[in-house]
Amino acid sequence: NLSTVSEFVFVGLSDAPETRLLLFVLFLLIYLATMAGNIALLVAIGTDSHLHSPMYFFLSNLSLLDLLCPTITVPKMLGALLLEHKEISFSGCLFQHFSLIAVVGTEIFLLTVMAYDRYVAVCHPLRYPSIVSPKLCAQLAGGTWAAGLLNSLLHTSMVFTLSFCGPNKLQQYYCDVPPVLALSCSSTRSRELVILAVAGVLGSSACVVTVVSYIYILLEILSRNSPGMWHKAFSTCGSHLTVVCLFYGTTICTYVRPSFTYSPHRDRVVSMLYGMLTPLLNPIIYSLRNKEVKCALRSVISRV
């Protein structure tokens, strides 16, 4: 009710027709490859009985999030590149913003849960089935989705209850927090502080749990002093650790900073890393180091 802006306009990635066509083909191929990789991983986990374990249950949730993340933003971006339809309604921008923040927040919490799962698998292998039970898996997965939705609800309410009465050109290819805040004609300082504080507390808590889990894993490996233990631990945790570093690095660079450091050109590149490349690379990373997943994927491909 406070807004006089009925729609936003994306600035886009390029104004040159030949460059737009090239970018359209490139991003369409990346999007299709992301969809194919994550859907194949979901089908492999669902159809192979050897993959019906807590680790792969959480991995299937990660693949689902990696399907949702680019689907929220990429189709609109492709339409802007091909058809030059760069407008999005105020309500459409709100929904896109809410959905994206919910997916990103859920993925942060899910990666934390997966770190705890790896800690139990390495440090308490004999008690692993009893500790990480199906009931606990369902509760942890449901908790990550609920926390992501609540976090997104808070962020979206803080941003879209501001006044928007002037410029409506978003310096981004989707409705993200920094470019939307930059268009508000009311004071955003207090809300920025709240958003940074909430994101800082939740992000720091998730990061601390992840780091502590891997510290315990490292201490367990050192205490056993077994050459084969290093290889086993790396095969168990290497994929997750790679995904965590990739996701946290790009997400922190985008969100955990004040708005005066916002740079449209740099942020468009960074947001593509976590919005498009990370969902593409996650199934590849988990497949390369995992023989069970590779066998299941071969089975799926042969059936197709």
XYZ file of C-alpha atoms in Angstrom:
304
model
C 0.000 0.000 0.000
C 2.986 2.312 0.477
C 4.221 1.769 -3.072
C 3.453 3.912 -6.103
C 5.634 1.720 -8.337
C 3.507 -0.901 -10.107
C 6.365 -2.673 -11.874
C 10.138 -2.939 -12.011
C 12.351 -3.032 -15.094
C 15.483 -5.198 -15.245
C 18.480 -3.417 -16.739
C 19.593 -6.756 -18.216
C 22.970 -8.142 -19.137
C 23.555 -6.552 -22.534
C 21.923 -4.183 -25.059
C 23.697 -5.517 -28.166
C 21.402 -7.906 -30.111
C 24.210 -10.306 -31.112
C 25.494 -10.440 -27.517
C 21.976 -11.049 -26.179
C 21.500 -13.984 -28.556
C 24.851 -15.476 -27.542
C 24.031 -15.077 -23.836
C 20.564 -16.582 -24.392
C 22.030 -19.729 -25.965
C 24.741 -19.993 -23.284
C 22.391 -19.592 -20.311
C 19.748 -21.837 -21.873
C 22.335 -24.627 -22.244
C 23.518 -24.119 -18.654
C 19.925 -24.177 -17.402
C 19.051 -27.346 -19.344
C 22.245 -29.042 -18.146
C 21.410 -28.067 -14.550
C 17.900 -29.483 -14.876
C 19.164 -32.695 -16.485
C 21.933 -33.247 -13.905
C 19.755 -32.692 -10.835
C 16.767 -34.619 -12.183
C 19.063 -37.549 -13.061
C 20.508 -37.456 -9.541
C 17.017 -37.422 -7.999
C 15.904 -40.345 -10.160
C 19.083 -42.287 -9.344
C 18.612 -41.802 -5.587
C 14.926 -42.675 -5.787
C 15.327 -45.843 -7.845
C 18.536 -47.354 -6.437
C 18.011 -49.142 -3.101
C 21.741 -48.758 -2.288
C 21.222 -45.000 -2.090
C 18.343 -45.112 0.402
C 20.393 -43.744 3.284
C 20.435 -40.468 5.262
C 23.290 -38.962 3.251
C 21.482 -39.468 -0.055
C 18.173 -38.366 1.443
C 19.754 -35.012 2.265
C 21.459 -34.983 -1.145
C 18.082 -35.414 -2.846
C 16.819 -32.357 -0.926
C 19.887 -30.441 -2.140
C 19.167 -31.465 -5.743
C 15.579 -30.297 -5.374
C 16.796 -26.898 -4.155
C 19.248 -26.777 -7.062
C 16.317 -27.316 -9.411
C 14.294 -24.525 -7.809
C 17.037 -21.885 -7.534
C 17.701 -21.309 -11.270
C 14.036 -21.943 -12.170
C 13.054 -18.901 -10.077
C 15.305 -16.495 -11.995
C 16.619 -17.932 -15.283
C 13.361 -18.194 -17.347
C 12.649 -14.499 -16.758
C 16.238 -13.629 -17.683
C 16.014 -15.708 -20.881
C 12.782 -13.916 -21.800
C 14.486 -10.563 -21.303
C 17.417 -11.604 -23.505
C 15.320 -13.024 -26.338
C 12.132 -10.931 -26.289
C 13.396 -7.822 -24.475
C 10.490 -8.268 -22.036
C 12.282 -6.818 -19.028
C 9.307 -5.746 -16.912
C 8.079 -7.549 -13.819
C 5.100 -6.541 -11.699
C 5.532 -5.433 -8.101
C 3.791 -8.591 -6.832
C 5.819 -10.736 -9.246
C 9.038 -9.198 -7.958
C 7.912 -9.803 -4.370
C 7.161 -13.477 -5.101
C 10.463 -13.972 -6.929
C 12.367 -12.353 -4.063
C 10.569 -14.454 -1.430
C 11.111 -17.708 -3.345
C 14.803 -17.086 -3.992
C 15.655 -16.090 -0.410
C 13.704 -19.118 0.856
C 15.683 -21.484 -1.384
C 19.054 -19.901 -0.545
C 18.309 -19.930 3.202
C 17.088 -23.528 3.112
C 20.249 -24.599 1.285
C 22.452 -22.967 3.925
C 20.658 -24.856 6.713
C 20.641 -28.090 4.692
C 24.405 -27.942 4.116
C 24.796 -27.538 7.882
C 22.656 -30.629 8.518
C 24.718 -32.536 5.953
C 27.908 -31.534 7.806
C 26.452 -32.984 11.037
C 25.527 -36.145 9.134
C 29.135 -36.506 7.910
C 30.429 -35.942 11.463
C 28.303 -38.797 12.811
C 29.280 -41.057 9.888
C 33.026 -40.569 10.487
C 33.209 -40.198 14.276
C 30.444 -42.641 15.301
C 30.157 -45.138 12.421
C 28.747 -47.999 14.538
C 26.027 -45.814 16.076
C 25.279 -43.972 12.823
C 22.055 -45.889 11.933
C 20.606 -45.348 15.405
C 21.613 -41.666 15.697
C 20.649 -40.518 12.196
C 17.343 -42.401 12.105
C 14.681 -41.913 9.383
C 12.594 -39.935 11.890
C 15.482 -37.574 12.673
C 16.216 -37.178 8.935
C 12.618 -36.136 8.275
C 12.670 -33.706 11.219
C 15.983 -32.148 10.148
C 14.892 -31.792 6.518
C 11.529 -30.316 7.519
C 13.282 -27.947 9.920
C 15.605 -26.641 7.190
C 12.692 -25.906 4.850
C 10.677 -24.238 7.633
C 13.663 -22.116 8.722
C 14.315 -21.062 5.133
C 10.699 -19.996 4.625
C 10.560 -18.037 7.903
C 13.863 -16.326 7.151
C 12.590 -15.372 3.695
C 9.307 -14.084 5.127
C 11.228 -11.757 7.441
C 13.535 -10.481 4.673
C 10.698 -9.967 2.196
C 8.521 -8.109 4.701
C 11.432 -5.838 5.625
C 12.161 -4.962 1.977
C 8.749 -4.755 0.308
C 7.002 -2.688 2.990
C 9.304 0.218 2.095
C 8.117 3.073 -0.129
C 8.953 2.892 -3.847
C 7.982 6.136 -5.541
C 10.800 7.005 -7.946
C 13.125 5.022 -10.231
C 12.092 1.444 -11.007
C 15.098 0.131 -12.968
C 16.677 -2.828 -11.164
C 20.426 -3.163 -11.686
C 20.110 -6.950 -11.797
C 18.426 -9.676 -13.847
C 16.163 -10.723 -10.947
C 14.639 -9.196 -7.796
C 17.452 -9.352 -5.256
C 17.809 -7.582 -1.901
C 20.528 -4.964 -2.692
C 19.107 -3.615 -5.995
C 15.545 -3.468 -4.625
C 16.699 -1.605 -1.500
C 18.604 0.827 -3.711
C 15.330 1.909 -5.369
C 13.447 2.721 -2.162
C 12.664 6.392 -1.539
C 12.420 5.867 2.238
C 15.229 5.367 4.737
C 16.579 1.817 4.576
C 19.356 2.007 7.175
C 17.459 0.468 10.089
C 16.052 -2.322 7.931
C 19.442 -3.029 6.429
C 20.837 -3.414 9.940
C 18.047 -5.853 10.866
C 18.566 -7.868 7.658
C 22.333 -7.954 8.189
C 21.904 -8.915 11.855
C 19.485 -11.773 11.110
C 21.538 -12.998 8.157
C 24.709 -12.683 10.234
C 23.337 -14.639 13.197
C 21.785 -17.419 11.102
C 24.693 -17.598 8.663
C 27.302 -17.520 11.422
C 25.482 -20.213 13.407
C 25.280 -22.459 10.342
C 28.938 -21.792 9.541
C 30.044 -22.517 13.128
C 28.186 -25.850 13.201
C 29.763 -26.801 9.865
C 33.288 -25.806 10.941
C 32.980 -27.541 14.345
C 31.729 -30.710 12.643
C 34.786 -30.786 10.383
C 37.132 -29.994 13.272
C 35.805 -33.059 15.106
C 36.206 -35.098 11.914
C 39.822 -33.923 11.564
C 40.569 -34.703 15.221
C 39.053 -38.167 14.814
C 41.248 -38.851 11.769
C 44.394 -37.664 13.590
C 43.599 -39.733 16.692
C 43.298 -42.963 14.705
C 46.526 -42.303 12.771
C 45.547 -44.719 10.009
C 46.685 -44.094 6.400
C 43.459 -45.538 5.015
C 41.404 -43.274 7.282
C 42.392 -40.166 5.326
C 41.174 -41.666 2.063
C 37.931 -42.887 3.626
C 37.225 -39.515 5.257
C 37.977 -37.619 2.063
C 35.699 -39.849 -0.005
C 32.990 -39.372 2.641
C 33.335 -35.608 3.170
C 35.227 -34.250 0.145
C 32.190 -33.603 -2.049
C 30.233 -31.886 0.717
C 33.191 -29.723 1.735
C 33.706 -28.609 -1.884
C 30.017 -27.689 -2.251
C 30.048 -25.809 1.084
C 33.067 -23.697 0.105
C 31.591 -22.897 -3.315
C 28.155 -21.974 -1.961
C 29.257 -20.016 1.117
C 31.887 -18.062 -0.790
C 29.516 -16.747 -3.459
C 26.571 -16.201 -1.075
C 28.597 -14.236 1.493
C 30.079 -12.040 -1.246
C 26.549 -11.201 -2.416
C 24.541 -10.717 0.779
C 26.640 -10.270 3.927
C 27.730 -6.661 3.391
C 26.232 -3.146 3.589
C 24.478 -1.617 0.580
C 27.043 1.167 0.003
C 29.470 -1.517 -1.263
C 26.912 -2.653 -3.861
C 28.356 -2.836 -7.388
C 25.812 -3.774 -10.106
C 28.282 -5.219 -12.622
C 30.267 -7.227 -10.083
C 27.167 -8.471 -8.309
C 25.588 -9.721 -11.528
C 28.648 -11.931 -12.062
C 28.725 -13.175 -8.455
C 24.995 -13.892 -8.402
C 25.375 -16.007 -11.546
C 27.956 -18.108 -9.719
C 25.625 -19.180 -6.925
C 22.401 -18.854 -8.944
C 23.451 -20.827 -12.029
C 26.890 -22.450 -11.797
C 26.587 -23.830 -8.248
C 23.364 -25.783 -9.020
C 25.069 -27.054 -12.191
C 28.255 -28.149 -10.434
C 26.694 -29.758 -7.337
C 25.500 -32.984 -9.037
C 28.807 -33.180 -10.930
C 30.837 -32.801 -7.719
C 28.816 -35.463 -5.898
C 29.052 -37.826 -8.875
C 32.787 -37.594 -9.565
C 33.955 -38.843 -6.148
C 31.154 -41.311 -5.444
C 31.159 -44.773 -7.031
C 27.638 -45.599 -5.817
C 26.178 -42.470 -7.411
C 28.078 -43.079 -10.665
C 26.767 -46.643 -10.868
C 23.208 -45.478 -10.179
C 23.498 -42.721 -12.818
C 24.811 -45.212 -15.396
C 21.795 -47.398 -14.667
C 19.431 -44.440 -15.136
C 21.102 -43.382 -18.398
C 21.060 -46.931 -19.771
C 17.335 -47.227 -19.001
C 16.641 -43.887 -20.692
